[in-house]
Amino acid sequence: MNIHEYQAKEILNRFGVPTPRAEVASTPSEAKQIASQIGGRVVVKAQVHAGGRGKVGGVRLVDSPEEAKKVSAELIGTRLITKQTGATGVPVDKVMIAETLDIKDELYLSIVIDGDLGAPVVMASTEGGMEIEEVAEATPEKIFRIAGDPLIGLTGYHARDIAMALGVPKQSLKSTIKLVSDLYRVFIENDCSLVEINPLVITEDDQVIALDAKINLEDDALFRHPNLAKMRDHNQQDPLEQRADEADLAYVKLDGGRVGCMVNGAGLAMATMDITKSAGADPANFLDIGGSADQKRIEEAFKIIVDDEDVEIILVNLFAGIARSDVVAQGIVAAAKETKTTVPMVVAMRGTNAEEGLEILSNSGLDITGAPDLAGAAVVLQQKLLELGGSD
Ligand code: GDP
Ligand code: MN
């Protein structure tokens, strides 16, 4: 789960990581009021679930409370399109008003899970303020990496090595070491999948401060953090992904395809995408209904796929173990009738009650072709796509 910068900074502060003085505003006049409390120049920052704001006017330095109000009015209620968003951008509902700092140096510091190592890895670079992907590509030697031990944590000498790699001035070394250790605790104790400070700044008076903050929380651990779970901002999500989340379904939108894929299980999703591609088409999405889906969830799953405007045909690939084919079939039929969809469907079902399931589908009067397995479904899919015409 993604959270906003202002929420990430709340977490950082709780763990002792310093950030600039700031408050969040939902209206221009609130922004003005906060700016006058802070006094002097302030920075107005659009709160969206995407980085790269600076380059597109989402981070603006202003000289007065009046200007803070004006700039906030320009941002609130619009959509911000950055390198990290889709073409339609993300809505700006709030802005952060923060004190400005006199910046001497911009550094980079992040923690992510390294799947190969099975451990959190701290990444540090003197090249802050720019995109780390570009640094990794052009000058990979400028990124310093150290893995924390999952049981022991990040040792004091590791934190020191990282602070040294950041090249901070001697006067700032002690506070940087503390900041690295505190940031590591943020990562572990909140079950994060990413904590990224870009830039981490050294001020003219040698303070070390997190100027920007991005935190991703691990979805599978959110149940342990009810207070963090409340930070979810549905407005920032694609509406279909939001509906999938609410129904506890795993839905992934894929660009450029025309086949909607409904499967149960991630492995099956991969096989289904391969088959779709070998049938000469690209998946428009995939939706994983998981193991024990009841009819209501199947119905919602189906409706989400139908509401994806790119979907011209639906491929359902079910390997029923705990899930029952007849329940899935009933869900599909109910949802198809309710939505009055005309999108053709190809359905492969095996396992528990597969025959009953296929029978329910074939008796439904809908444009559904059943197949006993995925290979058979691929043949039907290919033929149906030819009938539909066009290609990817
Ligand atoms: P992002 O573009 O979405 O990653 O937003 P950031 O919060 O990282 O801001 C982008 C850039 O704006 C930073 O790298 C800084 O160079 C600049 N910036 C942000 N806040 C301040 C500030 O308080 N003072 C100064 N001088 N520059 C700032
Ligand atoms: Mn940034």
CSV table of C-alpha atoms and ligand atoms in Angstrom, one decimal:
chain,number,residue,atom,x,y,z
A,1,MET,CA,0.0,0.0,0.0
A,2,ASN,CA,1.2,3.5,-0.9
A,3,ILE,CA,0.8,6.4,1.5
A,4,HIS,CA,1.3,10.1,1.1
A,5,GLU,CA,4.5,12.1,1.8
A,6,TYR,CA,2.8,13.8,4.8
A,7,GLN,CA,1.8,10.4,6.2
A,8,ALA,CA,5.3,9.0,5.7
A,9,LYS,CA,6.8,11.9,7.5
A,10,GLU,CA,4.4,11.4,10.4
A,11,ILE,CA,5.8,7.9,10.7
A,12,LEU,CA,9.4,9.2,10.4
A,13,ASN,CA,8.9,11.7,13.1
A,14,ARG,CA,7.6,9.1,15.5
A,15,PHE,CA,10.8,7.2,15.0
A,16,GLY,CA,13.0,10.3,15.5
A,17,VAL,CA,13.9,11.0,11.9
A,18,PRO,CA,13.9,14.7,11.4
A,19,THR,CA,11.8,16.3,8.6
A,20,PRO,CA,11.2,20.0,7.8
A,21,ARG,CA,8.4,21.7,9.8
A,22,ALA,CA,5.2,21.2,7.8
A,23,GLU,CA,1.5,20.8,7.8
A,24,VAL,CA,-1.0,19.6,5.3
A,25,ALA,CA,-3.8,21.7,3.8
A,26,SER,CA,-7.0,20.8,1.9
A,27,THR,CA,-7.9,24.3,0.9
A,28,PRO,CA,-6.0,27.4,-0.3
A,29,SER,CA,-7.0,29.4,2.7
A,30,GLU,CA,-5.8,26.7,5.0
A,31,ALA,CA,-2.5,26.7,3.1
A,32,LYS,CA,-2.2,30.5,3.6
A,33,GLN,CA,-2.8,30.2,7.3
A,34,ILE,CA,-0.2,27.4,7.7
A,35,ALA,CA,2.3,29.4,5.6
A,36,SER,CA,1.9,32.5,7.8
A,37,GLN,CA,2.4,30.3,10.9
A,38,ILE,CA,5.6,29.0,9.5
A,39,GLY,CA,6.6,32.4,8.3
A,40,GLY,CA,8.8,33.6,5.5
A,41,ARG,CA,9.4,31.4,2.4
A,42,VAL,CA,7.6,28.1,2.2
A,43,VAL,CA,7.4,25.2,-0.2
A,44,VAL,CA,4.1,24.0,-1.5
A,45,LYS,CA,4.1,20.3,-2.3
A,46,ALA,CA,1.2,18.4,-4.0
A,47,GLN,CA,0.3,15.2,-2.1
A,48,VAL,CA,0.0,12.4,-4.6
A,49,HIS,CA,1.1,8.8,-4.7
A,50,ALA,CA,3.9,9.5,-7.2
A,51,GLY,CA,7.3,11.0,-7.3
A,52,GLY,CA,8.8,13.3,-9.9
A,53,ARG,CA,6.6,16.1,-8.8
A,54,GLY,CA,9.4,18.7,-8.7
A,55,LYS,CA,9.8,18.5,-12.5
A,56,VAL,CA,6.2,19.2,-13.3
A,57,GLY,CA,5.4,22.0,-10.9
A,58,GLY,CA,4.1,19.9,-8.1
A,59,VAL,CA,6.8,21.2,-5.7
A,60,ARG,CA,6.9,25.1,-5.6
A,61,LEU,CA,8.9,27.5,-3.5
A,62,VAL,CA,6.9,30.6,-2.6
A,63,ASP,CA,7.7,33.9,-0.9
A,64,SER,CA,4.6,34.7,1.0
A,65,PRO,CA,1.4,33.3,2.6
A,66,GLU,CA,-0.6,35.0,-0.2
A,67,GLU,CA,1.5,33.2,-2.9
A,68,ALA,CA,1.2,29.9,-1.0
A,69,LYS,CA,-2.6,30.4,-1.2
A,70,LYS,CA,-2.4,31.2,-5.0
A,71,VAL,CA,-0.1,28.2,-5.8
A,72,SER,CA,-2.3,25.9,-3.6
A,73,ALA,CA,-5.4,27.0,-5.5
A,74,GLU,CA,-3.5,26.1,-8.8
A,75,LEU,CA,-2.8,22.6,-7.5
A,76,ILE,CA,-5.7,21.5,-5.4
A,77,GLY,CA,-8.5,20.0,-7.5
A,78,THR,CA,-6.3,19.3,-10.5
A,79,ARG,CA,-4.5,16.2,-11.6
A,80,LEU,CA,-0.8,15.9,-11.6
A,81,ILE,CA,0.9,14.0,-14.4
A,82,THR,CA,4.5,12.9,-13.6
A,83,LYS,CA,6.9,10.4,-15.0
A,84,GLN,CA,5.6,7.9,-12.4
A,85,THR,CA,1.9,8.3,-13.1
A,86,GLY,CA,-0.3,7.1,-16.0
A,87,ALA,CA,-1.3,9.5,-18.8
A,88,THR,CA,-4.3,10.7,-16.8
A,89,GLY,CA,-2.3,11.5,-13.7
A,90,VAL,CA,-3.4,11.4,-10.1
A,91,PRO,CA,-5.7,13.8,-8.3
A,92,VAL,CA,-4.3,16.5,-6.0
A,93,ASP,CA,-6.6,16.7,-2.9
A,94,LYS,CA,-4.1,18.1,-0.5
A,95,VAL,CA,-0.9,20.1,-0.4
A,96,MET,CA,1.9,20.1,2.2
A,97,ILE,CA,3.1,23.5,3.3
A,98,ALA,CA,6.7,23.1,4.6
A,99,GLU,CA,9.4,25.4,5.8
A,100,THR,CA,12.2,25.8,3.3
A,101,LEU,CA,15.7,24.8,4.1
A,102,ASP,CA,19.1,26.1,3.0
A,103,ILE,CA,20.4,23.1,1.3
A,104,LYS,CA,24.1,22.4,1.0
A,105,ASP,CA,23.9,18.9,-0.4
A,106,GLU,CA,21.2,16.4,-1.6
A,107,LEU,CA,21.8,12.7,-0.9
A,108,TYR,CA,19.8,9.5,-1.4
A,109,LEU,CA,18.9,6.9,1.2
A,110,SER,CA,16.5,4.0,0.9
A,111,ILE,CA,15.6,0.6,2.2
A,112,VAL,CA,13.9,-2.2,0.2
A,113,ILE,CA,13.5,-5.9,0.5
A,114,ASP,CA,16.0,-7.8,-1.6
A,115,GLY,CA,14.2,-11.0,-2.6
A,116,ASP,CA,17.4,-12.8,-3.6
A,117,LEU,CA,19.1,-12.1,-0.3
A,118,GLY,CA,15.9,-12.4,1.7
A,119,ALA,CA,16.8,-9.3,3.7
A,120,PRO,CA,16.2,-5.6,3.8
A,121,VAL,CA,18.9,-3.7,1.9
A,122,VAL,CA,19.9,-0.2,2.7
A,123,MET,CA,20.9,1.8,-0.4
A,124,ALA,CA,22.8,5.1,-0.1
A,125,SER,CA,24.2,7.5,-2.7
A,126,THR,CA,25.7,10.9,-2.8
A,127,GLU,CA,23.6,11.5,-5.9
A,128,GLY,CA,20.3,12.6,-4.3
A,129,GLY,CA,17.5,14.7,-5.8
A,130,MET,CA,17.6,12.8,-9.1
A,131,GLU,CA,16.0,9.6,-10.0
A,132,ILE,CA,17.9,6.7,-8.6
A,133,GLU,CA,17.1,4.5,-11.7
A,134,GLU,CA,19.2,7.0,-13.7
A,135,VAL,CA,22.0,6.9,-11.2
A,136,ALA,CA,21.9,3.0,-11.2
A,137,GLU,CA,22.1,3.1,-15.0
A,138,ALA,CA,24.8,5.7,-15.6
A,139,THR,CA,27.0,5.4,-12.5
A,140,PRO,CA,26.1,2.2,-10.6
A,141,GLU,CA,29.3,2.5,-8.6
A,142,LYS,CA,27.7,5.5,-6.9
A,143,ILE,CA,25.2,3.4,-5.1
A,144,PHE,CA,26.3,1.8,-1.9
A,145,ARG,CA,24.4,-1.2,-0.6
A,146,ILE,CA,24.4,-3.0,2.7
A,147,ALA,CA,22.0,-5.8,3.8
A,148,GLY,CA,20.6,-5.8,7.3
A,149,ASP,CA,20.4,-9.2,9.0
A,150,PRO,CA,16.7,-10.2,9.4
A,151,LEU,CA,17.4,-11.5,12.9
A,152,ILE,CA,20.1,-9.1,14.2
A,153,GLY,CA,19.0,-6.0,12.3
A,154,LEU,CA,21.3,-3.3,11.1
A,155,THR,CA,24.5,-3.2,13.3
A,156,GLY,CA,26.0,0.1,14.5
A,157,TYR,CA,29.1,-0.4,12.2
A,158,HIS,CA,26.8,-0.9,9.2
A,159,ALA,CA,25.0,2.3,10.0
A,160,ARG,CA,28.4,4.0,10.2
A,161,ASP,CA,29.5,2.6,6.9
A,162,ILE,CA,26.4,3.9,5.3
A,163,ALA,CA,26.9,7.4,6.8
A,164,MET,CA,30.5,7.3,5.5
A,165,ALA,CA,29.3,6.3,2.1
A,166,LEU,CA,26.9,9.3,2.1
A,167,GLY,CA,30.0,11.5,2.5
A,168,VAL,CA,28.4,13.7,5.1
A,169,PRO,CA,30.6,16.3,6.8
A,170,LYS,CA,32.3,15.2,10.1
A,171,GLN,CA,30.0,17.4,12.2
A,172,SER,CA,27.0,15.6,10.7
A,173,LEU,CA,28.3,12.0,11.1
A,174,LYS,CA,26.8,11.2,14.4
A,175,SER,CA,23.3,12.4,13.6
A,176,THR,CA,23.5,10.6,10.2
A,177,ILE,CA,24.3,7.3,11.9
A,178,LYS,CA,21.4,7.8,14.2
A,179,LEU,CA,19.1,8.7,11.3
A,180,VAL,CA,20.1,5.5,9.4
A,181,SER,CA,19.4,3.3,12.4
A,182,ASP,CA,16.1,5.1,13.1
A,183,LEU,CA,15.1,4.7,9.4
A,184,TYR,CA,15.9,1.0,9.6
A,185,ARG,CA,13.5,0.7,12.6
A,186,VAL,CA,10.9,2.5,10.6
A,187,PHE,CA,11.2,-0.1,7.9
A,188,ILE,CA,11.1,-3.1,10.2
A,189,GLU,CA,8.6,-2.0,12.8
A,190,ASN,CA,6.0,-0.9,10.2
A,191,ASP,CA,6.5,-3.8,7.9
A,192,CYS,CA,7.5,-1.6,5.0
A,193,SER,CA,8.3,-2.8,1.5
A,194,LEU,CA,10.0,0.5,0.7
A,195,VAL,CA,11.3,3.5,2.6
A,196,GLU,CA,12.9,6.1,0.3
A,197,ILE,CA,14.4,9.5,1.3
A,198,ASN,CA,15.2,11.4,-1.9
A,199,PRO,CA,16.6,13.8,-1.2
A,200,LEU,CA,18.1,13.5,2.3
A,201,VAL,CA,19.6,16.9,2.7
A,202,ILE,CA,22.6,18.4,4.5
A,203,THR,CA,21.7,22.0,5.5
A,204,GLU,CA,24.0,24.9,5.5
A,205,ASP,CA,24.3,24.5,9.3
A,206,ASP,CA,25.1,20.7,8.8
A,207,GLN,CA,21.8,19.3,10.0
A,208,VAL,CA,20.7,16.1,8.3
A,209,ILE,CA,17.0,16.2,7.3
A,210,ALA,CA,14.6,14.0,5.3
A,211,LEU,CA,13.3,16.5,2.7
A,212,ASP,CA,11.1,14.0,0.8
A,213,ALA,CA,9.8,10.7,2.0
A,214,LYS,CA,8.1,7.8,0.3
A,215,ILE,CA,6.9,4.7,2.2
A,216,ASN,CA,5.2,1.6,0.8
A,217,LEU,CA,3.6,-0.7,3.3
A,218,GLU,CA,3.5,-4.5,2.8
A,219,ASP,CA,-0.1,-5.4,2.1
A,220,ASP,CA,0.2,-8.8,3.6
A,221,ALA,CA,1.3,-7.3,7.0
A,222,LEU,CA,-1.2,-4.5,7.1
A,223,PHE,CA,-3.5,-6.4,9.4
A,224,ARG,CA,-0.8,-6.0,12.1
A,225,HIS,CA,-1.0,-2.2,11.7
A,226,PRO,CA,-4.7,-1.0,11.9
A,227,ASN,CA,-3.6,2.6,12.3
A,228,LEU,CA,-1.4,2.5,9.2
A,229,ALA,CA,-4.2,0.7,7.2
A,230,LYS,CA,-6.4,3.8,7.9
A,231,MET,CA,-3.9,5.9,5.8
A,232,ARG,CA,-5.1,4.4,2.6
A,233,ASP,CA,-6.3,7.0,0.1
A,234,HIS,CA,-8.7,5.5,-2.3
A,235,ASN,CA,-8.7,8.6,-4.5
A,236,GLN,CA,-5.2,7.9,-5.6
A,237,GLN,CA,-6.0,4.4,-6.9
A,238,ASP,CA,-7.4,3.3,-10.3
A,239,PRO,CA,-11.1,2.9,-9.7
A,240,LEU,CA,-11.1,-0.8,-10.8
A,241,GLU,CA,-8.0,-1.6,-8.6
A,242,GLN,CA,-9.8,0.1,-5.8
A,243,ARG,CA,-12.9,-2.1,-6.2
A,244,ALA,CA,-10.7,-5.2,-6.4
A,245,ASP,CA,-9.0,-4.2,-3.2
A,246,GLU,CA,-12.3,-3.7,-1.4
A,247,ALA,CA,-13.4,-7.2,-2.6
A,248,ASP,CA,-10.0,-8.7,-1.6
A,249,LEU,CA,-9.3,-9.6,-5.2
A,250,ALA,CA,-5.9,-9.3,-6.8
A,251,TYR,CA,-6.4,-7.3,-10.0
A,252,VAL,CA,-3.6,-6.0,-12.3
A,253,LYS,CA,-4.3,-3.8,-15.2
A,254,LEU,CA,-2.0,-4.5,-18.2
A,255,ASP,CA,-1.5,-1.9,-21.0
A,256,GLY,CA,-2.4,-2.6,-24.6
A,257,GLY,CA,-4.2,-5.9,-24.4
A,258,ARG,CA,-7.8,-6.9,-25.2
A,259,VAL,CA,-8.3,-10.2,-23.3
A,260,GLY,CA,-9.6,-10.1,-19.8
A,261,CYS,CA,-8.2,-13.0,-17.7
A,262,MET,CA,-9.9,-14.4,-14.6
A,263,VAL,CA,-7.9,-17.1,-12.8
A,264,ASN,CA,-7.4,-18.6,-9.4
A,265,GLY,CA,-3.8,-18.5,-8.4
A,266,ALA,CA,-0.7,-16.5,-9.5
A,267,GLY,CA,0.9,-19.5,-11.2
A,268,LEU,CA,-2.2,-20.1,-13.2
A,269,ALA,CA,-2.3,-16.4,-14.1
A,270,MET,CA,1.2,-16.7,-15.7
A,271,ALA,CA,0.3,-19.8,-17.6
A,272,THR,CA,-2.9,-18.1,-18.8
A,273,MET,CA,-1.1,-15.0,-20.0
A,274,ASP,CA,1.4,-17.2,-21.9
A,275,ILE,CA,-1.5,-19.0,-23.6
A,276,THR,CA,-3.2,-15.8,-24.4
A,277,LYS,CA,-0.1,-14.5,-26.0
A,278,SER,CA,0.4,-17.7,-28.0
A,279,ALA,CA,-3.2,-17.4,-29.2
A,280,GLY,CA,-2.1,-14.1,-30.7
A,281,ALA,CA,-3.5,-11.6,-28.2
A,282,ASP,CA,-2.3,-9.6,-25.2
A,283,PRO,CA,-4.0,-9.7,-21.8
A,284,ALA,CA,-5.8,-6.5,-20.8
A,285,ASN,CA,-5.6,-7.5,-17.2
A,286,PHE,CA,-5.6,-10.4,-14.9
A,287,LEU,CA,-7.8,-10.9,-11.9
A,288,ASP,CA,-7.0,-13.6,-9.4
A,289,ILE,CA,-10.0,-14.7,-7.4
A,290,GLY,CA,-7.9,-16.7,-5.0
A,291,GLY,CA,-8.7,-20.0,-3.4
A,292,SER,CA,-12.0,-19.8,-1.6
A,293,ALA,CA,-14.1,-17.4,-3.5
A,294,ASP,CA,-17.8,-17.2,-2.8
A,295,GLN,CA,-20.4,-16.3,-5.4
A,296,LYS,CA,-20.6,-12.6,-4.5
A,297,ARG,CA,-16.8,-12.2,-4.9
A,298,ILE,CA,-16.9,-14.0,-8.3
A,299,GLU,CA,-19.7,-11.7,-9.4
A,300,GLU,CA,-17.7,-8.6,-8.4
A,301,ALA,CA,-14.6,-10.1,-10.0
A,302,PHE,CA,-16.5,-10.5,-13.3
A,303,LYS,CA,-17.9,-7.0,-13.1
A,304,ILE,CA,-14.5,-5.5,-12.7
A,305,ILE,CA,-13.2,-7.3,-15.8
A,306,VAL,CA,-16.3,-6.3,-17.8
A,307,ASP,CA,-15.8,-2.7,-16.7
A,308,ASP,CA,-12.3,-2.6,-18.1
A,309,GLU,CA,-13.0,-0.8,-21.4
A,310,ASP,CA,-10.1,-2.6,-23.1
A,311,VAL,CA,-11.6,-6.0,-22.7
A,312,GLU,CA,-13.1,-7.5,-25.8
A,313,ILE,CA,-13.1,-11.2,-24.8
A,314,ILE,CA,-12.8,-12.9,-21.4
A,315,LEU,CA,-10.7,-16.0,-20.7
A,316,VAL,CA,-11.6,-17.8,-17.5
A,317,ASN,CA,-9.1,-20.4,-16.4
A,318,LEU,CA,-10.1,-22.2,-13.2
A,319,PHE,CA,-8.3,-25.0,-11.4
A,320,ALA,CA,-10.9,-25.7,-8.8
A,321,GLY,CA,-9.5,-27.2,-5.6
A,322,ILE,CA,-11.0,-25.3,-2.7
A,323,ALA,CA,-12.9,-23.1,-5.0
A,324,ARG,CA,-15.9,-24.9,-6.6
A,325,SER,CA,-16.5,-24.7,-10.3
A,326,ASP,CA,-20.3,-24.6,-10.0
A,327,VAL,CA,-20.1,-21.7,-7.6
A,328,VAL,CA,-17.8,-19.8,-10.0
A,329,ALA,CA,-20.0,-20.6,-12.9
A,330,GLN,CA,-23.1,-19.3,-11.1
A,331,GLY,CA,-21.2,-16.2,-10.2
A,332,ILE,CA,-20.2,-15.6,-13.8
A,333,VAL,CA,-23.7,-16.2,-15.1
A,334,ALA,CA,-25.3,-14.0,-12.5
A,335,ALA,CA,-22.9,-11.1,-13.1
A,336,ALA,CA,-23.1,-11.5,-16.9
A,337,LYS,CA,-26.9,-11.3,-16.8
A,338,GLU,CA,-26.8,-8.3,-14.4
A,339,THR,CA,-24.3,-6.4,-16.5
A,340,LYS,CA,-26.0,-7.4,-19.7
A,341,THR,CA,-22.5,-7.8,-21.2
A,342,THR,CA,-22.1,-9.0,-24.8
A,343,VAL,CA,-18.4,-9.8,-24.3
A,344,PRO,CA,-17.8,-13.4,-25.4
A,345,MET,CA,-16.2,-15.7,-22.8
A,346,VAL,CA,-14.0,-18.8,-23.1
A,347,VAL,CA,-13.9,-20.9,-19.9
A,348,ALA,CA,-11.6,-23.7,-19.0
A,349,MET,CA,-12.5,-25.5,-15.8
A,350,ARG,CA,-11.0,-28.5,-14.1
A,351,GLY,CA,-11.2,-30.0,-10.6
A,352,THR,CA,-14.0,-29.8,-8.1
A,353,ASN,CA,-17.4,-29.9,-9.8
A,354,ALA,CA,-16.0,-28.9,-13.2
A,355,GLU,CA,-18.6,-30.8,-15.1
A,356,GLU,CA,-21.5,-29.1,-13.2
A,357,GLY,CA,-19.8,-25.8,-13.7
A,358,LEU,CA,-19.5,-26.2,-17.5
A,359,GLU,CA,-23.1,-27.3,-17.7
A,360,ILE,CA,-24.3,-24.2,-15.8
A,361,LEU,CA,-22.4,-22.1,-18.3
A,362,SER,CA,-23.6,-23.9,-21.4
A,363,ASN,CA,-27.2,-23.7,-20.2
A,364,SER,CA,-27.0,-20.0,-19.5
A,365,GLY,CA,-27.8,-18.8,-23.0
A,366,LEU,CA,-24.8,-16.5,-22.9
A,367,ASP,CA,-21.9,-16.3,-25.3
A,368,ILE,CA,-19.8,-18.7,-23.3
A,369,THR,CA,-17.7,-21.5,-24.8
A,370,GLY,CA,-16.5,-24.1,-22.3
A,371,ALA,CA,-13.3,-26.0,-22.7
A,372,PRO,CA,-12.0,-28.9,-20.6
A,373,ASP,CA,-8.5,-27.6,-20.4
A,374,LEU,CA,-6.3,-24.6,-21.2
A,375,ALA,CA,-5.0,-25.9,-24.5
A,376,GLY,CA,-8.6,-26.4,-25.6
A,377,ALA,CA,-9.4,-22.9,-24.4
A,378,ALA,CA,-6.5,-21.5,-26.4
A,379,VAL,CA,-7.9,-22.9,-29.6
A,380,VAL,CA,-11.3,-21.4,-29.0
A,381,LEU,CA,-9.7,-18.1,-28.0
A,382,GLN,CA,-7.8,-17.9,-31.2
A,383,GLN,CA,-10.9,-18.6,-33.3
A,384,LYS,CA,-13.0,-16.1,-31.4
A,385,LEU,CA,-10.3,-13.4,-31.8
A,386,LEU,CA,-10.3,-14.1,-35.5
A,387,GLU,CA,-14.1,-13.6,-35.5
A,388,LEU,CA,-13.7,-10.4,-33.6
A,389,GLY,CA,-11.2,-9.2,-36.1
A,390,GLY,CA,-8.3,-6.7,-35.5
A,391,SER,CA,-5.2,-7.5,-33.7
A,392,ASP,CA,-3.0,-6.1,-31.0
B,1,GDP,P1,9.7,14.8,-6.0
B,1,GDP,O1,10.1,15.6,-7.2
B,1,GDP,O2,8.3,14.3,-6.1
B,1,GDP,O3,10.6,13.7,-5.6
B,1,GDP,O4,9.7,15.9,-4.8
B,1,GDP,P2,10.8,16.3,-3.7
B,1,GDP,O5,10.2,16.5,-2.4
B,1,GDP,O6,12.0,15.4,-3.8
B,1,GDP,O7,11.2,17.7,-4.3
B,1,GDP,C1,11.9,17.9,-5.5
B,1,GDP,C2,13.1,18.9,-5.4
B,1,GDP,O8,12.6,20.2,-4.9
B,1,GDP,C3,14.1,18.5,-4.3
B,1,GDP,O9,15.1,17.6,-4.8
B,1,GDP,C4,14.7,19.8,-4.0
B,1,GDP,O10,15.8,20.1,-4.9
B,1,GDP,C5,13.6,20.8,-4.2
B,1,GDP,N1,13.1,21.2,-2.8
B,1,GDP,C6,12.1,20.6,-2.2
B,1,GDP,N2,11.9,21.2,-1.0
B,1,GDP,C7,12.8,22.2,-0.9
B,1,GDP,C8,13.1,23.2,0.1
B,1,GDP,O11,12.6,23.3,1.2
B,1,GDP,N3,14.2,24.1,-0.2
B,1,GDP,C9,14.8,24.0,-1.4
B,1,GDP,N4,15.8,24.9,-1.6
B,1,GDP,N5,14.5,23.1,-2.3
B,1,GDP,C10,13.5,22.2,-2.1
B,2,MN,MN,11.9,13.2,-4.2
